[in-house]
C-alpha cells in the first residue's frame, strides 16, 4: 500500500435529481398543480445531434431512462428547438397511436398529457423540459400560467449546473492550450475517451443503477482526467522514447497535481455548488489505479477504486492503445480488445471490459465520428 493517502472528499451538494424531486413535491402542493406527475429534462449534444434523457422526477415509473435519439429524427421537437415555441399535447394517445415511440412508452406508463418547453439561452439550445400528467387535458392555459415560474426555475437550475461544468472544461482547455499537454494527448483523444466512458456507463446503468445524470456528468468530466499533465516538464511529457524510471515517477505526479488543480479551481471559481464534484475528483485521482493494486498513486484495489474511475481507466487505456503516440504506433481494435480481455479482473474492471468487448460496432462509430479535433 502506498503511503500516499487518497484524497478526502469535502461534503457534497445534492445532485440535480434530488433537487428536482424536492421541487416537484413542492409544486404539487401549489394551486391545482397536484396532478403534475412527471418532470423530466433531456439534454442536447450539438456535436452528435443526440438528445439524451438526463434527469427526471416521476410519480409513476420512468419509461424513458437511458434513452437517446437524434434530434433530426424527431421533427416536431426539432421545430420547437429552432423556434423556441412550447408545445401542449392534451391527449398523448393520439401521437402514441400514430407510432411515436416516446409517446407510446409514456402512454403505456399512464401519462396522458404533456407540455414541452425548449431550454434555450442566448441562442444556445440546451435541451427540453418535459412535463406530464396522468390526467388527460391537464395542461390548460391556467395551469400553464401557474407552472410558468417553476418551469423557468428548473431550466435555470439546469443551465446553471451545465454552465458550471462548461466553465470548468473551458478553464482546463485554456490551461492545456498554453502547455505542452495539448500535444501529448490530443483533444480528439479526450473526446473519444469520454464517449467510450459514456458507452460503458450507459451499458452498465441497469446493473449498477446509474442514473442518466450520473452517465452525463461522467461523460462531461472524463476529458479533464489528465489535467495534471500541464505540470509535467516538456522533456518528459513529449519524450519520443520510453521513459526512465525516474522520468516515469515524475510523469506519475500528474495525478496528484491534477487533484490539486481541480481543488484550486473549485475554490477560486467558487464552484463549490457543482454537483458530482466527487465524481470529477475520483476520475482525476484514480484513473491510473488497477484492480490488483498495481496502479498508482494510491495502490487501491478492487471495489476501493470508485466505479467511475474504473470506467474512465478502461476508456482511457483503450483509446491510448488505439491511438498513435510519439512513442508508439496505433494498435488495431482487435489487439487493444485482446489486451483488455487478458487484463480483465487483473488491471481492469471485468464488467467495463465486457462492455467494450461486446461493443465493437459502437466503438467504430465513435472512432468514425471523432477522427478530427472537436474540442478545440
Ligand atoms: Fe493520466
Ligand atoms: Fe488519457
GROMACS .gro file of C-alpha atoms and ligand atoms in nm:
model
  378
    1UNK     CA    1   0.000   0.000   0.000
    2UNK     CA    2   0.134   0.342  -0.088
    3UNK     CA    3   0.196   0.590   0.191
    4UNK     CA    4   0.005   0.845  -0.013
    5UNK     CA    5  -0.336   0.898   0.140
    6UNK     CA    6  -0.626   0.901  -0.105
    7UNK     CA    7  -0.776   1.250  -0.114
    8UNK     CA    8  -1.052   1.316   0.136
    9UNK     CA    9  -1.376   1.442  -0.008
   10UNK     CA   10  -1.547   1.759   0.104
   11UNK     CA   11  -1.918   1.749   0.188
   12UNK     CA   12  -2.103   1.741  -0.141
   13UNK     CA   13  -2.407   1.934  -0.253
   14UNK     CA   14  -2.705   1.728  -0.368
   15UNK     CA   15  -2.732   1.614  -0.726
   16UNK     CA   16  -2.978   1.761  -0.970
   17UNK     CA   17  -3.221   1.470  -0.949
   18UNK     CA   18  -3.262   1.509  -0.574
   19UNK     CA   19  -3.326   1.881  -0.613
   20UNK     CA   20  -3.575   1.817  -0.889
   21UNK     CA   21  -3.764   1.564  -0.675
   22UNK     CA   22  -3.788   1.819  -0.389
   23UNK     CA   23  -3.909   2.088  -0.624
   24UNK     CA   24  -4.162   1.851  -0.780
   25UNK     CA   25  -4.304   1.776  -0.432
   26UNK     CA   26  -4.337   2.147  -0.365
   27UNK     CA   27  -4.501   2.222  -0.700
   28UNK     CA   28  -4.767   1.955  -0.641
   29UNK     CA   29  -4.878   2.145  -0.330
   30UNK     CA   30  -4.943   2.463  -0.527
   31UNK     CA   31  -5.294   2.554  -0.653
   32UNK     CA   32  -5.423   2.293  -0.895
   33UNK     CA   33  -5.080   2.156  -0.981
   34UNK     CA   34  -5.123   1.833  -0.783
   35UNK     CA   35  -5.172   1.616  -1.094
   36UNK     CA   36  -4.834   1.715  -1.238
   37UNK     CA   37  -4.693   1.362  -1.230
   38UNK     CA   38  -4.364   1.387  -1.415
   39UNK     CA   39  -4.091   1.644  -1.470
   40UNK     CA   40  -3.803   1.544  -1.696
   41UNK     CA   41  -3.513   1.715  -1.867
   42UNK     CA   42  -3.340   1.588  -2.181
   43UNK     CA   43  -3.011   1.739  -2.298
   44UNK     CA   44  -2.894   1.811  -2.649
   45UNK     CA   45  -2.539   1.747  -2.769
   46UNK     CA   46  -2.475   1.951  -3.083
   47UNK     CA   47  -2.157   1.764  -3.180
   48UNK     CA   48  -2.356   1.443  -3.229
   49UNK     CA   49  -2.713   1.582  -3.275
   50UNK     CA   50  -2.813   1.350  -2.991
   51UNK     CA   51  -3.095   1.424  -2.749
   52UNK     CA   52  -3.048   1.222  -2.430
   53UNK     CA   53  -3.253   1.177  -2.115
   54UNK     CA   54  -3.086   1.350  -1.819
   55UNK     CA   55  -3.291   1.393  -1.500
   56UNK     CA   56  -3.650   1.325  -1.401
   57UNK     CA   57  -3.891   1.311  -1.112
   58UNK     CA   58  -4.182   1.079  -1.180
   59UNK     CA   59  -4.479   0.967  -0.972
   60UNK     CA   60  -4.517   0.655  -1.183
   61UNK     CA   61  -4.241   0.453  -1.342
   62UNK     CA   62  -3.998   0.622  -1.572
   63UNK     CA   63  -4.032   0.471  -1.916
   64UNK     CA   64  -3.762   0.672  -2.090
   65UNK     CA   65  -3.450   0.617  -1.878
   66UNK     CA   66  -3.125   0.593  -2.075
   67UNK     CA   67  -3.291   0.697  -2.400
   68UNK     CA   68  -3.101   0.864  -2.678
   69UNK     CA   69  -3.232   0.981  -3.015
   70UNK     CA   70  -3.110   1.200  -3.294
   71UNK     CA   71  -3.296   1.530  -3.288
   72UNK     CA   72  -3.308   1.522  -3.668
   73UNK     CA   73  -3.524   1.206  -3.635
   74UNK     CA   74  -3.776   1.392  -3.415
   75UNK     CA   75  -3.920   1.659  -3.649
   76UNK     CA   76  -4.172   1.813  -3.410
   77UNK     CA   77  -3.917   1.853  -3.130
   78UNK     CA   78  -3.661   1.986  -3.377
   79UNK     CA   79  -3.913   2.251  -3.475
   80UNK     CA   80  -3.955   2.352  -3.110
   81UNK     CA   81  -3.577   2.365  -3.065
   82UNK     CA   82  -3.546   2.605  -3.358
   83UNK     CA   83  -3.840   2.830  -3.282
   84UNK     CA   84  -3.835   2.819  -2.902
   85UNK     CA   85  -4.211   2.751  -2.911
   86UNK     CA   86  -4.374   2.548  -2.633
   87UNK     CA   87  -4.597   2.252  -2.709
   88UNK     CA   88  -4.905   2.121  -2.536
   89UNK     CA   89  -5.040   1.773  -2.608
   90UNK     CA   90  -5.353   1.715  -2.408
   91UNK     CA   91  -5.416   1.364  -2.535
   92UNK     CA   92  -5.096   1.167  -2.567
   93UNK     CA   93  -5.281   0.866  -2.707
   94UNK     CA   94  -5.302   1.048  -3.041
   95UNK     CA   95  -4.926   1.066  -3.113
   96UNK     CA   96  -4.887   0.725  -2.943
   97UNK     CA   97  -5.132   0.569  -3.189
   98UNK     CA   98  -4.952   0.731  -3.479
   99UNK     CA   99  -4.643   0.529  -3.382
  100UNK     CA  100  -4.433   0.790  -3.200
  101UNK     CA  101  -4.217   0.569  -2.983
  102UNK     CA  102  -4.161   0.805  -2.690
  103UNK     CA  103  -4.531   0.895  -2.670
  104UNK     CA  104  -4.618   0.524  -2.687
  105UNK     CA  105  -4.392   0.445  -2.393
  106UNK     CA  106  -4.526   0.735  -2.185
  107UNK     CA  107  -4.887   0.634  -2.253
  108UNK     CA  108  -4.805   0.274  -2.163
  109UNK     CA  109  -4.692   0.407  -1.822
  110UNK     CA  110  -5.016   0.604  -1.781
  111UNK     CA  111  -4.905   0.956  -1.878
  112UNK     CA  112  -5.181   1.110  -2.087
  113UNK     CA  113  -5.090   1.475  -2.137
  114UNK     CA  114  -4.768   1.665  -2.191
  115UNK     CA  115  -4.623   2.013  -2.201
  116UNK     CA  116  -4.280   2.069  -2.357
  117UNK     CA  117  -4.052   2.368  -2.306
  118UNK     CA  118  -3.731   2.409  -2.509
  119UNK     CA  119  -3.440   2.518  -2.287
  120UNK     CA  120  -3.261   2.797  -2.470
  121UNK     CA  121  -3.043   3.081  -2.362
  122UNK     CA  122  -2.860   3.337  -2.576
  123UNK     CA  123  -2.910   3.130  -2.891
  124UNK     CA  124  -2.773   2.816  -2.725
  125UNK     CA  125  -3.014   2.526  -2.722
  126UNK     CA  126  -2.960   2.308  -2.413
  127UNK     CA  127  -3.245   2.059  -2.442
  128UNK     CA  128  -3.606   2.021  -2.332
  129UNK     CA  129  -3.812   2.032  -2.018
  130UNK     CA  130  -4.095   1.778  -2.038
  131UNK     CA  131  -4.392   1.797  -1.802
  132UNK     CA  132  -4.652   1.518  -1.791
  133UNK     CA  133  -4.973   1.431  -1.613
  134UNK     CA  134  -5.170   1.110  -1.572
  135UNK     CA  135  -5.478   1.330  -1.643
  136UNK     CA  136  -5.590   1.397  -1.996
  137UNK     CA  137  -5.638   1.769  -2.074
  138UNK     CA  138  -5.438   1.874  -1.769
  139UNK     CA  139  -5.233   2.148  -1.936
  140UNK     CA  140  -5.498   2.421  -1.968
  141UNK     CA  141  -5.385   2.784  -2.020
  142UNK     CA  142  -5.447   2.847  -1.650
  143UNK     CA  143  -5.232   2.552  -1.538
  144UNK     CA  144  -4.960   2.654  -1.781
  145UNK     CA  145  -4.971   3.004  -1.633
  146UNK     CA  146  -4.929   2.859  -1.282
  147UNK     CA  147  -4.645   2.634  -1.399
  148UNK     CA  148  -4.450   2.903  -1.578
  149UNK     CA  149  -4.234   3.026  -1.284
  150UNK     CA  150  -4.146   2.668  -1.190
  151UNK     CA  151  -4.055   2.582  -1.547
  152UNK     CA  152  -3.829   2.888  -1.552
  153UNK     CA  153  -3.672   2.787  -1.223
  154UNK     CA  154  -3.598   2.432  -1.333
  155UNK     CA  155  -3.448   2.543  -1.664
  156UNK     CA  156  -3.235   2.800  -1.482
  157UNK     CA  157  -3.106   2.541  -1.234
  158UNK     CA  158  -3.019   2.300  -1.515
  159UNK     CA  159  -2.848   2.570  -1.725
  160UNK     CA  160  -2.652   2.694  -1.427
  161UNK     CA  161  -2.517   2.347  -1.349
  162UNK     CA  162  -2.428   2.282  -1.711
  163UNK     CA  163  -2.261   2.622  -1.739
  164UNK     CA  164  -2.056   2.543  -1.430
  165UNK     CA  165  -1.930   2.222  -1.590
  166UNK     CA  166  -1.867   2.401  -1.920
  167UNK     CA  167  -1.676   2.673  -1.741
  168UNK     CA  168  -1.461   2.411  -1.575
  169UNK     CA  169  -1.399   2.241  -1.910
  170UNK     CA  170  -1.318   2.574  -2.075
  171UNK     CA  171  -1.070   2.661  -1.800
  172UNK     CA  172  -0.899   2.323  -1.838
  173UNK     CA  173  -0.890   2.370  -2.218
  174UNK     CA  174  -0.715   2.702  -2.170
  175UNK     CA  175  -0.462   2.551  -1.929
  176UNK     CA  176  -0.396   2.270  -2.178
  177UNK     CA  177  -0.366   2.508  -2.472
  178UNK     CA  178  -0.084   2.706  -2.314
  179UNK     CA  179   0.102   2.393  -2.209
  180UNK     CA  180   0.250   2.100  -2.397
  181UNK     CA  181  -0.018   1.874  -2.258
  182UNK     CA  182  -0.218   1.950  -2.572
  183UNK     CA  183   0.048   1.772  -2.780
  184UNK     CA  184   0.088   1.473  -2.553
  185UNK     CA  185  -0.281   1.388  -2.553
  186UNK     CA  186  -0.490   1.545  -2.823
  187UNK     CA  187  -0.836   1.693  -2.790
  188UNK     CA  188  -0.967   1.412  -3.006
  189UNK     CA  189  -0.833   1.154  -2.758
  190UNK     CA  190  -1.028   1.327  -2.484
  191UNK     CA  191  -1.345   1.331  -2.695
  192UNK     CA  192  -1.322   0.962  -2.784
  193UNK     CA  193  -1.228   0.863  -2.431
  194UNK     CA  194  -1.532   1.049  -2.294
  195UNK     CA  195  -1.756   0.873  -2.544
  196UNK     CA  196  -1.613   0.530  -2.456
  197UNK     CA  197  -1.676   0.610  -2.089
  198UNK     CA  198  -2.031   0.711  -2.176
  199UNK     CA  199  -2.078   0.387  -2.370
  200UNK     CA  200  -1.955   0.176  -2.077
  201UNK     CA  201  -2.157   0.369  -1.816
  202UNK     CA  202  -2.480   0.357  -2.011
  203UNK     CA  203  -2.446  -0.017  -2.079
  204UNK     CA  204  -2.375  -0.083  -1.710
  205UNK     CA  205  -2.653   0.152  -1.597
  206UNK     CA  206  -2.916  -0.115  -1.534
  207UNK     CA  207  -2.672  -0.339  -1.344
  208UNK     CA  208  -2.533  -0.063  -1.123
  209UNK     CA  209  -2.841   0.155  -1.105
  210UNK     CA  210  -2.669   0.452  -1.265
  211UNK     CA  211  -2.896   0.745  -1.334
  212UNK     CA  212  -2.880   0.935  -1.662
  213UNK     CA  213  -2.743   1.221  -1.455
  214UNK     CA  214  -2.450   1.004  -1.344
  215UNK     CA  215  -2.380   0.895  -1.702
  216UNK     CA  216  -2.393   1.252  -1.830
  217UNK     CA  217  -2.164   1.400  -1.566
  218UNK     CA  218  -1.914   1.119  -1.611
  219UNK     CA  219  -1.914   1.196  -1.983
  220UNK     CA  220  -1.863   1.567  -1.913
  221UNK     CA  221  -1.583   1.514  -1.661
  222UNK     CA  222  -1.378   1.248  -1.840
  223UNK     CA  223  -1.196   1.497  -2.066
  224UNK     CA  224  -1.048   1.653  -1.752
  225UNK     CA  225  -0.881   1.332  -1.628
  226UNK     CA  226  -0.525   1.430  -1.723
  227UNK     CA  227  -0.539   1.798  -1.631
  228UNK     CA  228  -0.235   1.742  -1.406
  229UNK     CA  229  -0.016   1.674  -1.711
  230UNK     CA  230   0.019   2.050  -1.753
  231UNK     CA  231   0.257   2.033  -1.456
  232UNK     CA  232   0.484   1.768  -1.615
  233UNK     CA  233   0.801   1.908  -1.781
  234UNK     CA  234   0.806   1.902  -2.164
  235UNK     CA  235   1.123   1.691  -2.170
  236UNK     CA  236   0.923   1.408  -2.012
  237UNK     CA  237   0.576   1.479  -2.149
  238UNK     CA  238   0.693   1.494  -2.510
  239UNK     CA  239   0.978   1.243  -2.495
  240UNK     CA  240   0.952   1.026  -2.806
  241UNK     CA  241   1.107   0.718  -2.644
  242UNK     CA  242   1.045   0.510  -2.337
  243UNK     CA  243   1.066   0.694  -2.003
  244UNK     CA  244   1.335   0.607  -1.749
  245UNK     CA  245   1.214   0.502  -1.402
  246UNK     CA  246   1.292   0.846  -1.271
  247UNK     CA  247   1.106   1.017  -1.554
  248UNK     CA  248   0.814   0.780  -1.503
  249UNK     CA  249   0.795   0.885  -1.139
  250UNK     CA  250   0.772   1.248  -1.245
  251UNK     CA  251   0.507   1.160  -1.506
  252UNK     CA  252   0.305   0.985  -1.236
  253UNK     CA  253   0.282   1.304  -1.033
  254UNK     CA  254   0.026   1.426  -1.289
  255UNK     CA  255  -0.244   1.253  -1.084
  256UNK     CA  256  -0.176   1.436  -0.758
  257UNK     CA  257  -0.118   1.761  -0.948
  258UNK     CA  258  -0.450   1.710  -1.125
  259UNK     CA  259  -0.633   1.677  -0.794
  260UNK     CA  260  -0.464   1.995  -0.670
  261UNK     CA  261  -0.565   2.184  -0.984
  262UNK     CA  262  -0.926   2.068  -0.961
  263UNK     CA  263  -0.943   2.164  -0.593
  264UNK     CA  264  -0.795   2.507  -0.667
  265UNK     CA  265  -1.042   2.565  -0.947
  266UNK     CA  266  -1.330   2.468  -0.725
  267UNK     CA  267  -1.215   2.707  -0.460
  268UNK     CA  268  -1.110   3.001  -0.675
  269UNK     CA  269  -1.401   2.987  -0.918
  270UNK     CA  270  -1.649   2.941  -0.637
  271UNK     CA  271  -1.774   2.616  -0.791
  272UNK     CA  272  -1.849   2.452  -0.461
  273UNK     CA  273  -2.214   2.403  -0.557
  274UNK     CA  274  -2.124   2.187  -0.856
  275UNK     CA  275  -2.299   1.853  -0.823
  276UNK     CA  276  -2.092   1.538  -0.853
  277UNK     CA  277  -1.771   1.717  -0.774
  278UNK     CA  278  -1.669   1.393  -0.602
  279UNK     CA  279  -1.707   1.213  -0.933
  280UNK     CA  280  -1.479   1.461  -1.108
  281UNK     CA  281  -1.222   1.430  -0.833
  282UNK     CA  282  -1.241   1.049  -0.842
  283UNK     CA  283  -1.185   1.042  -1.218
  284UNK     CA  284  -0.879   1.266  -1.182
  285UNK     CA  285  -0.744   1.094  -0.870
  286UNK     CA  286  -0.795   0.726  -0.951
  287UNK     CA  287  -0.782   0.681  -1.330
  288UNK     CA  288  -0.445   0.501  -1.305
  289UNK     CA  289  -0.542   0.263  -1.024
  290UNK     CA  290  -0.559  -0.109  -1.111
  291UNK     CA  291  -0.787  -0.379  -0.969
  292UNK     CA  292  -0.490  -0.583  -0.836
  293UNK     CA  293  -0.338  -0.283  -0.656
  294UNK     CA  294  -0.055  -0.239  -0.906
  295UNK     CA  295  -0.178   0.102  -1.023
  296UNK     CA  296  -0.076   0.444  -0.898
  297UNK     CA  297  -0.052   0.662  -0.697
  298UNK     CA  298  -0.266   0.513  -0.419
  299UNK     CA  299  -0.240   0.138  -0.496
  300UNK     CA  300  -0.611   0.092  -0.433
  301UNK     CA  301  -0.759  -0.250  -0.510
  302UNK     CA  302  -1.091  -0.380  -0.646
  303UNK     CA  303  -1.404  -0.205  -0.525
  304UNK     CA  304  -1.199   0.050  -0.329
  305UNK     CA  305  -1.145   0.214  -0.669
  306UNK     CA  306  -1.461   0.413  -0.741
  307UNK     CA  307  -1.659   0.273  -1.032
  308UNK     CA  308  -1.641   0.599  -1.229
  309UNK     CA  309  -1.261   0.577  -1.209
  310UNK     CA  310  -1.263   0.214  -1.324
  311UNK     CA  311  -1.478   0.315  -1.621
  312UNK     CA  312  -1.250   0.609  -1.704
  313UNK     CA  313  -0.944   0.382  -1.681
  314UNK     CA  314  -1.075   0.133  -1.937
  315UNK     CA  315  -1.191   0.411  -2.171
  316UNK     CA  316  -0.857   0.591  -2.138
  317UNK     CA  317  -0.637   0.288  -2.193
  318UNK     CA  318  -0.841   0.164  -2.487
  319UNK     CA  319  -0.808   0.497  -2.665
  320UNK     CA  320  -0.441   0.532  -2.578
  321UNK     CA  321  -0.373   0.185  -2.725
  322UNK     CA  322  -0.568   0.252  -3.044
  323UNK     CA  323  -0.409   0.596  -3.096
  324UNK     CA  324  -0.072   0.687  -3.240
  325UNK     CA  325   0.155   0.837  -2.977
  326UNK     CA  326   0.507   0.981  -3.019
  327UNK     CA  327   0.649   0.659  -2.876
  328UNK     CA  328   0.421   0.400  -3.041
  329UNK     CA  329   0.207   0.313  -3.341
  330UNK     CA  330  -0.169   0.271  -3.306
  331UNK     CA  331  -0.291  -0.078  -3.220
  332UNK     CA  332  -0.588  -0.229  -3.402
  333UNK     CA  333  -0.919  -0.253  -3.213
  334UNK     CA  334  -0.875  -0.630  -3.201
  335UNK     CA  335  -0.529  -0.605  -3.045
  336UNK     CA  336  -0.645  -0.348  -2.789
  337UNK     CA  337  -0.955  -0.553  -2.700
  338UNK     CA  338  -0.739  -0.865  -2.663
  339UNK     CA  339  -0.521  -0.681  -2.410
  340UNK     CA  340  -0.829  -0.564  -2.218
  341UNK     CA  341  -0.958  -0.923  -2.215
  342UNK     CA  342  -0.625  -1.056  -2.084
  343UNK     CA  343  -0.611  -0.793  -1.809
  344UNK     CA  344  -0.981  -0.806  -1.712
  345UNK     CA  345  -1.009  -0.864  -1.337
  346UNK     CA  346  -0.633  -0.809  -1.301
  347UNK     CA  347  -0.581  -0.450  -1.406
  348UNK     CA  348  -0.927  -0.356  -1.531
  349UNK     CA  349  -1.282  -0.387  -1.406
  350UNK     CA  350  -1.413  -0.701  -1.581
  351UNK     CA  351  -1.763  -0.558  -1.634
  352UNK     CA  352  -1.626  -0.250  -1.805
  353UNK     CA  353  -1.408  -0.469  -2.024
  354UNK     CA  354  -1.704  -0.691  -2.108
  355UNK     CA  355  -1.897  -0.390  -2.238
  356UNK     CA  356  -1.606  -0.292  -2.462
  357UNK     CA  357  -1.571  -0.649  -2.593
  358UNK     CA  358  -1.940  -0.652  -2.684
  359UNK     CA  359  -1.946  -0.305  -2.839
  360UNK     CA  360  -1.720  -0.315  -3.143
  361UNK     CA  361  -1.983  -0.150  -3.365
  362UNK     CA  362  -2.038   0.136  -3.119
  363UNK     CA  363  -1.660   0.173  -3.079
  364UNK     CA  364  -1.617   0.202  -3.456
  365UNK     CA  365  -1.896   0.458  -3.469
  366UNK     CA  366  -1.719   0.672  -3.208
  367UNK     CA  367  -1.390   0.637  -3.396
  368UNK     CA  368  -1.556   0.739  -3.723
  369UNK     CA  369  -1.727   1.036  -3.562
  370UNK     CA  370  -1.421   1.166  -3.378
  371UNK     CA  371  -1.142   1.137  -3.624
  372UNK     CA  372  -1.094   1.515  -3.625
  373UNK     CA  373  -1.047   1.761  -3.344
  374UNK     CA  374  -1.379   1.861  -3.194
  375UNK     CA  375  -1.289   2.002  -2.853
  376UNK     CA  376  -1.085   2.295  -2.992
  377LIG    FE1  377  -0.346   1.000  -1.667
  378LIG    FE1  378  -0.575   0.992  -2.124
   0.00000   0.00000   0.00000
